[in-house]
Coordinates of C-alpha atoms and ligand atoms in Angstrom, one line a residue:
M1 CA 83.4 69.0 67.8
P2 CA 83.2 72.2 65.6
M3 CA 86.4 74.0 65.1
Q4 CA 86.6 77.8 64.4
N5 CA 89.3 80.0 62.8
V6 CA 89.1 83.3 64.5
R7 CA 90.6 86.3 62.7
T8 CA 92.8 88.4 65.0
S9 CA 95.8 90.8 64.8
P10 CA 98.9 91.2 66.7
I11 CA 98.5 92.6 70.2
E12 CA 101.5 94.6 71.6
G13 CA 103.3 93.6 74.7
Q14 CA 103.4 89.9 74.3
K15 CA 107.1 89.5 74.8
P16 CA 108.0 86.8 77.3
G17 CA 110.1 87.9 80.3
T18 CA 112.4 86.1 82.6
S19 CA 109.7 83.4 83.2
G20 CA 107.1 83.5 80.5
L21 CA 104.4 86.2 79.9
R22 CA 103.2 88.1 82.9
K23 CA 100.6 90.7 82.8
K24 CA 97.7 92.1 84.9
T25 CA 94.8 89.7 84.9
T26 CA 92.7 92.2 83.2
V27 CA 95.1 92.4 80.3
F28 CA 95.0 88.7 79.9
Q29 CA 91.1 88.9 80.0
R30 CA 91.1 91.3 77.1
P31 CA 89.6 89.9 73.8
H32 CA 92.0 87.7 72.0
F33 CA 94.9 88.4 74.4
L34 CA 95.3 84.9 75.8
E35 CA 94.3 83.2 72.5
N36 CA 96.8 85.1 70.5
Y37 CA 99.6 84.2 72.9
V38 CA 98.6 80.5 73.1
Q39 CA 98.3 80.2 69.4
S40 CA 101.7 82.0 68.9
T41 CA 103.2 79.6 71.5
F42 CA 101.8 76.6 69.5
D43 CA 103.1 77.9 66.3
G44 CA 106.4 79.1 67.8
I45 CA 107.2 75.6 68.9
G46 CA 106.5 74.2 65.4
G47 CA 102.7 73.2 65.9
I48 CA 101.3 70.8 68.3
E49 CA 99.7 68.3 65.9
G50 CA 99.9 64.8 67.3
K51 CA 101.7 66.1 70.5
T52 CA 101.1 65.5 74.2
L53 CA 101.0 68.5 76.6
V54 CA 101.0 68.9 80.4
I55 CA 98.8 71.7 81.6
G56 CA 98.2 73.0 85.1
G57 CA 98.6 76.2 87.1
D58 CA 98.8 77.6 90.7
G59 CA 95.1 78.1 91.0
R60 CA 95.2 81.8 90.9
F61 CA 92.1 83.8 89.7
F62 CA 91.4 83.1 85.9
N63 CA 93.4 79.8 86.2
D64 CA 90.2 77.7 85.6
Q65 CA 88.8 79.7 82.7
A66 CA 92.2 80.0 80.9
I67 CA 92.7 76.3 81.2
Q68 CA 89.4 75.6 79.4
I69 CA 90.4 78.0 76.5
I70 CA 93.7 76.3 76.3
L71 CA 92.1 72.9 76.1
R72 CA 89.8 74.0 73.4
M73 CA 92.7 75.6 71.4
A74 CA 94.8 72.6 71.9
S75 CA 92.1 70.3 70.5
A76 CA 91.5 72.6 67.5
N77 CA 95.3 72.6 66.8
G78 CA 95.3 68.8 66.7
A79 CA 97.0 67.9 69.9
K80 CA 96.8 64.2 70.7
K81 CA 96.5 64.5 74.5
C82 CA 96.6 66.9 77.4
I83 CA 97.5 65.7 80.8
V84 CA 95.9 68.1 83.4
G85 CA 96.3 68.4 87.1
Q86 CA 92.9 67.8 88.9
G87 CA 91.1 71.0 89.4
G88 CA 93.6 72.6 87.0
L89 CA 96.2 72.5 89.7
L90 CA 99.9 71.7 89.3
S91 CA 102.8 73.2 91.1
T92 CA 105.7 74.4 88.7
P93 CA 108.0 71.5 89.8
A94 CA 105.3 68.9 89.6
A95 CA 104.5 70.1 86.1
S96 CA 108.2 69.8 85.2
H97 CA 108.3 66.2 86.6
L98 CA 105.1 65.2 84.8
I99 CA 106.4 66.4 81.5
R100 CA 109.6 64.3 82.0
L101 CA 107.7 61.3 83.5
R102 CA 105.3 60.9 80.7
A103 CA 107.7 61.9 77.9
A104 CA 105.4 64.7 76.9
D105 CA 106.3 67.1 74.2
G106 CA 106.1 70.1 76.6
G107 CA 103.7 71.9 78.9
L108 CA 101.9 75.1 79.6
I109 CA 102.0 76.5 83.2
L110 CA 99.6 79.1 84.3
S111 CA 101.1 81.2 87.0
A112 CA 102.7 84.5 87.8
S113 CA 104.7 82.8 90.5
H114 CA 105.0 84.8 93.6
N115 CA 103.1 87.9 92.2
P116 CA 99.7 88.5 93.9
G117 CA 96.7 86.9 92.2
G118 CA 93.1 88.1 91.8
P119 CA 91.1 90.2 89.4
D120 CA 93.2 93.3 90.0
A121 CA 96.5 91.5 90.4
D122 CA 98.7 89.4 88.1
F123 CA 98.3 86.3 85.7
G124 CA 101.0 84.6 83.7
L125 CA 101.5 81.7 81.2
K126 CA 104.8 80.0 80.2
Y127 CA 105.7 77.2 77.9
N128 CA 108.1 74.5 79.1
G129 CA 109.9 72.2 76.7
P130 CA 110.2 68.4 76.5
N131 CA 113.0 68.4 79.1
G132 CA 110.5 69.9 81.6
G133 CA 112.3 73.2 81.8
P134 CA 111.4 76.7 80.8
A135 CA 111.6 77.4 77.1
T136 CA 115.0 78.4 75.9
E137 CA 115.6 82.0 74.6
A138 CA 115.5 80.8 71.0
V139 CA 112.0 79.4 71.7
T140 CA 110.6 82.4 73.4
D141 CA 112.1 84.7 70.6
E142 CA 110.3 82.6 68.1
I143 CA 107.0 82.7 70.1
F144 CA 107.3 86.5 70.4
K145 CA 107.9 86.8 66.7
R146 CA 104.6 84.9 66.1
T147 CA 102.8 87.3 68.4
T148 CA 103.8 90.1 66.1
Q149 CA 102.6 88.3 63.0
I150 CA 99.5 86.5 63.9
T151 CA 96.4 86.8 61.8
C152 CA 94.1 84.0 63.2
Y153 CA 93.8 81.4 66.0
R154 CA 92.1 77.9 66.0
I155 CA 89.6 77.1 68.8
A156 CA 87.1 74.3 69.3
A157 CA 83.3 75.1 70.3
A158 CA 82.9 73.0 73.3
D159 CA 81.5 73.1 76.8
D160 CA 83.7 73.3 79.7
L161 CA 85.2 70.1 80.8
D162 CA 84.9 69.0 84.4
L163 CA 88.4 69.2 85.7
S164 CA 87.5 67.6 89.0
K165 CA 87.1 64.0 87.7
L166 CA 90.2 62.0 87.6
G167 CA 90.7 59.7 84.6
T168 CA 90.7 59.9 80.9
H169 CA 88.1 61.9 78.9
S170 CA 87.6 62.5 75.1
F171 CA 87.5 66.1 74.0
G172 CA 86.9 66.1 70.4
D173 CA 89.7 64.0 68.7
M174 CA 92.0 64.8 71.7
T175 CA 92.3 62.9 75.0
V176 CA 92.4 64.8 78.4
E177 CA 93.8 62.8 81.3
I178 CA 93.1 64.4 84.6
V179 CA 95.8 63.3 87.2
D180 CA 96.3 63.7 90.9
P181 CA 98.6 66.7 91.1
V182 CA 100.5 65.4 94.1
A183 CA 101.0 61.5 93.7
D184 CA 103.8 61.4 91.0
Y185 CA 105.7 64.2 92.7
A186 CA 105.5 62.6 96.1
D187 CA 106.8 59.3 94.5
L188 CA 109.8 61.2 93.0
M189 CA 110.6 62.8 96.4
K190 CA 110.7 59.3 97.9
T191 CA 113.5 58.3 95.7
I192 CA 115.8 61.3 96.4
I193 CA 115.1 62.0 100.1
D194 CA 115.4 59.7 103.1
F195 CA 111.7 59.6 104.2
P196 CA 112.1 57.1 107.2
K197 CA 115.0 59.2 108.5
I198 CA 112.8 62.4 108.5
R199 CA 109.9 60.4 109.9
S200 CA 112.0 59.4 112.9
L201 CA 113.1 63.1 113.3
F202 CA 109.4 64.1 113.8
E203 CA 108.6 61.0 116.0
G204 CA 111.5 62.5 118.2
G205 CA 109.5 65.6 118.8
F206 CA 111.1 67.8 116.1
R207 CA 108.7 70.7 115.4
M208 CA 108.2 72.6 112.1
C209 CA 106.0 75.3 110.6
F210 CA 105.5 75.3 106.8
D211 CA 103.7 78.3 105.4
A212 CA 102.0 77.4 102.1
M213 CA 101.0 81.1 101.9
H214 CA 97.4 80.0 100.6
A215 CA 99.1 78.8 97.3
I216 CA 99.7 75.7 95.4
T217 CA 102.2 73.8 97.7
G218 CA 99.4 73.4 100.4
P219 CA 98.1 70.0 99.2
Y220 CA 101.8 68.9 98.4
A221 CA 102.9 69.8 101.9
H222 CA 99.9 68.3 103.7
T223 CA 100.4 64.9 101.9
I224 CA 104.2 64.8 102.0
L225 CA 105.0 66.5 105.5
E226 CA 101.9 65.4 107.5
D227 CA 100.6 62.3 106.0
M228 CA 103.7 60.6 104.7
L229 CA 106.4 61.9 107.1
G230 CA 104.3 62.1 110.1
A231 CA 104.6 65.8 111.1
P232 CA 101.8 66.5 113.4
K233 CA 98.7 68.1 111.9
G234 CA 98.9 71.9 111.9
T235 CA 102.6 71.8 110.7
V236 CA 101.4 73.1 107.5
I237 CA 99.6 76.5 107.8
N238 CA 97.7 78.5 105.2
G239 CA 97.5 75.2 103.1
V240 CA 94.4 75.6 101.0
P241 CA 95.2 77.3 97.7
S242 CA 93.0 80.3 97.1
P243 CA 92.5 82.3 93.9
D244 CA 93.8 85.5 95.5
F245 CA 96.2 83.8 97.9
G246 CA 94.2 84.9 100.9
K247 CA 94.8 88.5 99.6
G248 CA 98.4 88.0 100.5
H249 CA 101.6 88.3 98.5
P250 CA 102.9 84.6 98.0
D251 CA 106.5 85.4 98.0
P252 CA 108.5 83.4 100.5
N253 CA 110.8 86.1 102.0
P254 CA 111.1 87.8 105.4
I255 CA 108.8 90.6 104.3
W256 CA 105.9 88.7 102.9
A257 CA 106.2 85.6 105.2
K258 CA 106.3 87.8 108.2
D259 CA 103.9 85.7 110.4
L260 CA 106.3 82.8 109.9
M261 CA 109.3 84.9 110.7
D262 CA 107.6 86.1 113.8
R263 CA 106.9 82.6 115.0
M264 CA 110.5 81.6 114.3
Y265 CA 111.9 84.6 116.2
G266 CA 109.3 84.4 119.0
A267 CA 109.1 82.5 122.3
D268 CA 108.8 78.6 122.0
A269 CA 109.6 78.8 118.2
P270 CA 109.6 75.5 116.3
D271 CA 112.9 73.9 115.2
F272 CA 112.4 74.6 111.6
G273 CA 110.3 77.0 109.5
A274 CA 109.8 77.1 105.7
A275 CA 107.6 78.7 103.2
S276 CA 106.9 78.3 99.5
D277 CA 105.4 80.7 96.8
G278 CA 102.4 80.9 94.5
D279 CA 103.5 78.2 92.1
G280 CA 105.6 76.1 94.5
D281 CA 109.0 76.6 93.0
R282 CA 110.6 79.1 95.5
N283 CA 111.4 78.4 99.2
M284 CA 112.3 80.2 102.3
V285 CA 114.1 78.5 105.1
V286 CA 114.5 79.7 108.7
G287 CA 115.8 78.0 111.9
R288 CA 114.9 79.0 115.3
G289 CA 116.0 82.6 115.4
A290 CA 118.1 82.0 112.3
Y291 CA 117.0 83.1 108.8
V292 CA 119.0 81.5 106.0
T293 CA 119.5 83.6 102.9
P294 CA 118.7 81.7 99.7
S295 CA 122.3 82.1 98.5
D296 CA 123.5 80.6 101.9
S297 CA 120.9 77.8 101.6
L298 CA 122.3 76.9 98.2
A299 CA 125.8 76.8 99.7
L300 CA 124.7 74.6 102.6
L301 CA 122.7 72.1 100.5
T302 CA 125.8 71.9 98.3
A303 CA 128.0 71.1 101.2
H304 CA 125.7 68.4 102.7
A305 CA 123.6 67.0 99.8
H306 CA 125.6 63.6 99.9
L307 CA 123.6 63.0 103.1
A308 CA 120.5 62.4 101.0
P309 CA 120.0 59.2 99.0
G310 CA 119.6 61.0 95.8
Y311 CA 123.1 62.7 96.0
R312 CA 125.1 59.9 97.8
D313 CA 127.6 59.7 95.0
G314 CA 128.4 63.5 95.2
L315 CA 127.6 66.3 92.9
A316 CA 128.7 66.7 89.2
G317 CA 128.9 70.4 89.7
V318 CA 126.8 73.4 90.8
A319 CA 125.5 76.6 89.2
R320 CA 124.2 79.8 90.5
S321 CA 122.7 82.9 88.9
M322 CA 125.1 85.9 88.5
P323 CA 123.5 88.1 91.3
T324 CA 123.4 85.2 93.7
S325 CA 126.2 85.4 96.3
R326 CA 129.5 83.7 95.8
A327 CA 129.0 81.5 99.0
V328 CA 128.3 78.4 96.9
D329 CA 131.5 79.1 94.8
R330 CA 133.6 78.6 98.0
V331 CA 132.0 75.4 98.9
A332 CA 132.3 74.0 95.3
A333 CA 136.0 74.8 95.3
S334 CA 136.5 73.0 98.5
L335 CA 134.6 70.0 97.0
G336 CA 136.8 70.2 93.9
I337 CA 133.6 70.5 91.6
D338 CA 132.8 73.1 89.0
C339 CA 130.6 76.2 89.7
F340 CA 128.9 77.9 86.8
E341 CA 127.6 81.4 86.7
T342 CA 124.6 81.9 84.6
P343 CA 122.3 84.9 83.8
T344 CA 119.1 85.5 86.0
G345 CA 116.3 83.0 85.3
W346 CA 116.0 79.2 85.6
K347 CA 116.0 78.6 81.9
F348 CA 119.8 79.0 81.8
F349 CA 120.3 76.0 84.1
G350 CA 118.5 73.6 81.8
N351 CA 121.4 72.9 79.3
L352 CA 123.8 72.4 82.3
L353 CA 121.4 70.0 84.0
D354 CA 120.7 68.2 80.7
A355 CA 124.4 67.8 79.9
G356 CA 125.1 66.4 83.4
K357 CA 127.4 69.3 84.2
V358 CA 125.6 70.2 87.4
T359 CA 123.4 68.5 90.0
L360 CA 122.3 71.4 92.2
C361 CA 121.6 75.1 91.2
G362 CA 120.0 78.1 92.8
E363 CA 119.2 81.8 92.7
E364 CA 119.3 84.5 95.3
S365 CA 115.5 85.0 94.7
A366 CA 114.6 81.9 97.0
G367 CA 115.1 79.4 94.2
T368 CA 116.9 76.2 94.6
G369 CA 116.7 73.0 92.5
S370 CA 118.5 69.9 91.3
D371 CA 118.6 67.6 88.3
H372 CA 115.4 65.7 89.5
V373 CA 113.2 68.2 87.6
R374 CA 114.1 71.2 85.3
E375 CA 112.6 73.9 87.5
K376 CA 113.4 75.2 90.9
D377 CA 111.6 73.3 93.6
G378 CA 110.4 74.7 96.9
L379 CA 109.2 71.7 98.8
W380 CA 112.2 69.6 97.5
A381 CA 114.5 72.2 99.0
V382 CA 112.7 72.0 102.3
L383 CA 112.8 68.2 102.3
L384 CA 116.6 68.2 101.6
W385 CA 117.0 70.5 104.5
L386 CA 115.0 68.2 106.7
N387 CA 117.1 65.2 105.5
I388 CA 120.3 67.1 106.5
L389 CA 118.9 68.3 109.9
A390 CA 117.8 64.6 110.6
E391 CA 121.4 63.3 109.6
T392 CA 123.4 65.7 111.3
G393 CA 121.2 66.3 114.4
K394 CA 122.3 70.0 114.5
P395 CA 120.0 73.1 114.7
V396 CA 120.0 75.3 111.5
S397 CA 122.0 78.1 113.4
E398 CA 124.7 75.7 114.2
L399 CA 124.9 74.4 110.6
M400 CA 125.1 77.9 109.3
N401 CA 127.7 78.9 111.6
D402 CA 129.8 75.8 110.8
L403 CA 129.6 76.7 107.1
W404 CA 130.6 80.3 107.7
Q405 CA 133.6 79.1 109.9
A406 CA 134.7 76.8 107.1
H407 CA 134.2 79.0 104.1
G408 CA 133.7 82.5 105.2
R409 CA 130.3 84.3 105.2
C410 CA 129.0 86.2 102.2
Y411 CA 126.7 88.9 103.8
Y412 CA 124.0 89.6 101.2
S413 CA 121.0 91.7 100.7
R414 CA 118.8 92.8 97.7
F415 CA 117.2 96.2 97.3
D416 CA 114.2 96.4 94.9
Y417 CA 113.0 99.8 93.6
E418 CA 109.7 99.0 92.2
D419 CA 107.4 100.8 89.6
V420 CA 110.2 103.2 88.6
E421 CA 109.4 105.1 85.5
S422 CA 110.9 103.0 82.6
A423 CA 112.7 105.8 80.9
K424 CA 114.4 106.9 84.2
A425 CA 115.4 103.3 85.1
G426 CA 116.8 102.9 81.5
A427 CA 118.7 106.2 81.7
M428 CA 120.3 105.2 84.9
M429 CA 121.4 101.9 83.6
D430 CA 122.7 103.5 80.4
A431 CA 124.7 106.1 82.4
L432 CA 126.2 103.3 84.5
R433 CA 127.1 101.2 81.4
S434 CA 128.8 104.1 79.7
K435 CA 131.2 104.7 82.6
L436 CA 132.1 101.0 83.4
N437 CA 135.5 101.1 81.4
A438 CA 136.6 104.2 83.6
L439 CA 135.6 102.7 86.9
V440 CA 138.6 100.4 87.8
G441 CA 140.6 102.2 90.5
V442 CA 137.9 104.7 91.3
K443 CA 137.4 105.4 95.0
A444 CA 133.6 105.3 96.0
G445 CA 133.1 106.1 99.8
D446 CA 135.5 103.8 101.6
L447 CA 135.7 101.2 98.8
V448 CA 138.0 100.9 95.6
V449 CA 136.5 99.5 92.4
E450 CA 138.6 96.3 91.4
A451 CA 136.5 95.3 88.3
A452 CA 133.3 96.5 86.5
D453 CA 131.5 95.0 83.5
E454 CA 128.1 94.0 82.1
F455 CA 127.5 90.3 82.4
S456 CA 127.2 88.3 79.3
Y457 CA 127.0 84.5 79.2
L458 CA 128.4 82.0 76.8
D459 CA 126.5 78.8 77.2
P460 CA 129.0 76.1 77.4
V461 CA 126.6 73.4 76.0
D462 CA 125.0 75.0 73.1
W463 CA 127.3 78.1 72.7
S464 CA 124.4 80.5 72.6
Q465 CA 125.2 84.0 73.8
S466 CA 123.1 86.1 76.2
S467 CA 124.2 89.7 76.6
G468 CA 123.1 92.6 78.7
Q469 CA 122.5 90.4 81.9
G470 CA 123.3 92.9 84.5
I471 CA 126.0 95.2 85.6
R472 CA 128.5 94.1 88.3
I473 CA 131.0 96.1 90.2
A474 CA 133.5 94.3 92.3
F475 CA 135.4 96.1 95.1
E476 CA 138.8 95.5 96.7
G477 CA 138.2 93.4 99.9
G478 CA 135.4 91.1 98.7
A479 CA 132.4 93.5 98.2
R480 CA 130.2 93.3 95.1
A481 CA 127.2 95.4 93.9
V482 CA 125.0 94.2 90.9
F483 CA 122.5 96.3 89.1
R484 CA 119.8 94.8 86.8
L485 CA 116.3 95.5 85.6
S486 CA 113.6 92.9 86.5
G487 CA 112.2 90.9 83.7
T488 CA 109.1 89.8 85.5
G489 CA 107.4 93.0 86.5
T490 CA 104.1 94.0 85.2
Q491 CA 104.2 97.6 85.8
G492 CA 107.0 100.3 85.1
A493 CA 110.5 99.1 85.7
T494 CA 112.0 97.3 88.9
I495 CA 115.6 98.1 89.5
R496 CA 117.3 95.3 91.7
L497 CA 120.5 96.3 93.4
Y498 CA 122.3 93.3 94.9
L499 CA 124.8 93.9 97.7
E500 CA 127.4 91.4 98.9
Q501 CA 130.4 91.4 101.3
L502 CA 132.6 88.6 102.0
E503 CA 133.9 88.2 105.6
T504 CA 136.5 85.6 106.6
D505 CA 137.5 86.7 110.0
P506 CA 136.0 84.0 112.4
A507 CA 135.2 86.7 114.9
K508 CA 133.1 88.7 112.6
L509 CA 130.6 86.2 111.3
Q510 CA 127.6 87.1 113.6
V511 CA 127.3 90.7 112.7
S512 CA 124.1 92.4 111.3
P513 CA 124.1 92.3 107.6
D514 CA 122.9 95.9 107.4
V515 CA 126.0 97.1 109.2
V516 CA 128.4 94.9 107.2
L517 CA 126.8 96.1 103.8
Q518 CA 126.7 99.8 104.6
K519 CA 129.9 100.5 102.8
V520 CA 129.1 98.7 99.6
R521 CA 125.6 100.1 99.7
D522 CA 127.0 103.6 99.8
A523 CA 129.6 102.9 97.1
A524 CA 126.9 101.5 94.9
L525 CA 124.6 104.4 95.3
S526 CA 127.2 107.0 94.7
I527 CA 128.6 105.3 91.5
S528 CA 125.1 104.7 90.0
Q529 CA 123.5 108.0 91.1
L530 CA 120.4 105.8 91.4
E531 CA 118.6 108.1 93.8
P532 CA 118.9 111.4 91.9
M533 CA 118.3 109.7 88.6
T534 CA 115.2 107.8 89.6
G535 CA 113.9 110.2 92.3
R536 CA 113.8 107.3 94.7
T537 CA 115.2 107.7 98.2
A538 CA 114.7 104.2 99.5
P539 CA 114.0 100.8 98.1
D540 CA 110.4 99.4 98.3
V541 CA 111.5 96.0 99.4
I542 CA 114.7 94.8 101.1
T543 CA 115.4 91.1 101.3
Ligands
G1P601 C1 112.9 87.1 89.3 C2 114.1 86.6 90.0 C3 114.8 85.6 89.2 C4 113.7 84.3 88.9 C5 112.6 85.0 88.3 C6 111.4 83.9 88.1 O1 113.2 87.6 88.1 O2 115.1 87.8 90.2 O3 115.9 85.0 90.0 O4 114.4 83.4 88.1 O5 112.0 86.1 89.1 O6 111.0 83.5 89.4 P1 113.4 89.2 87.7 O7 112.1 89.9 88.1 O8 114.6 89.7 88.7 O9 113.8 89.2 86.3
ZN602 ZN1 107.4 80.8 91.4

């Protein structure tokens, strides 16, 4: 197979963000853009000669073409083998599992997660290391450095490989193995979750609706929920992956999974509802008339995980990202296990999981996971919930109420101000940062500031330091506001404002979150001057 060295030059804007490189699809399609980034990734990880890589994506527009380019570049760069999901498909957690199962040297995942897909929407690419998890900051820094120095990339001249045919194929000197994207993942789930128990739940008439949002979890959910666990056909909706996610926004939250929310709050609602995102790592969970915030879901899973076979011996510890509510901290304290607070982004959980310091971890952004892979895992969270529902026999609303009665309730909400002019968003954060030292004791609206700082993380495993990870302001009485800029956006800046209020009075655990959070919202807006400084009067998305 002829190889080519193609001359190129650095392209600006190839710095990986919270989760790999995300850009408009049209940007990825520009000449050399994808190739430069792939070559920089290969070089940034010390070359791929003789290595085995796992490759797959969420099936969004350009997934198929990008995989062909990556395979030709992997071959030209001397890779020994690429393991590719059939049709170029792999959910992010399934890719993480495959890297670990096959002891591969790493993997490339093609996805922009929950961002819309299509020619006018978003595309993304990220590298995961041999532990199956997102590359660490040291690796992404090195990849970025290479993008600024690149002078040429290597690519083989070859016809497209037919990705529909399972089995082993040769591609120049490299082998390409095309695997069923679902089978290994389903086998793993069987070892952690009590399948017979869930099967009998469904046999007893339990009704569920799983919204795959036209994204990657469709085939996984059809196989596991309907074929293996016996949920009636039709339990999974929007189950066929489409390149533009049915023109939807594959983000499992009450805004974008509105149809599911309407069903769950409507007449004759099923017992349990769930949804997953573009690449299958996020989840949303909702009971009949009872939406569960991701932060609360992490707390509940922590409290009950021992009911599932994979966690019978208890949890080593738990971790949450800093903006995630402190509900799980309270459960962890009652269990007598450690609770770690990490910066936003799954990559920060990897070291803790590898070192056996934590078993479960999660983020407020609909991400929950455990040590079974090194990514968050949407369907796994749903299965663990089902296992708990089957064991306790209680509805979601009762489980949540029990949790709040035992530990208090952390009312929680996130405001997103999207596509803000980057300079204005930066100026607001700078101004806030500059007054942090003077904030303690200041009264803002009805609340008094108790502590204020910019979060910085010292990894307790490799002692790497990550600073500038969000501004947090704690108020007397259990309220907290966190400000940070998104690291996954593809246009302008997104300001995220996270609001939280702890309530321990048993009589005040069923109040509307908007009402409870009003004081902390007003205090946060007054301290930050977010509205006058950005020209925004309301967030674009509230979750
Ligand atoms: C967002 C979420 C974060 C998550 C990431 C990748 O990042 O907030 O929790 O890990 O997507 O799914 P952000 O845009 O806030 O940087
Ligand atoms: Zn995702």
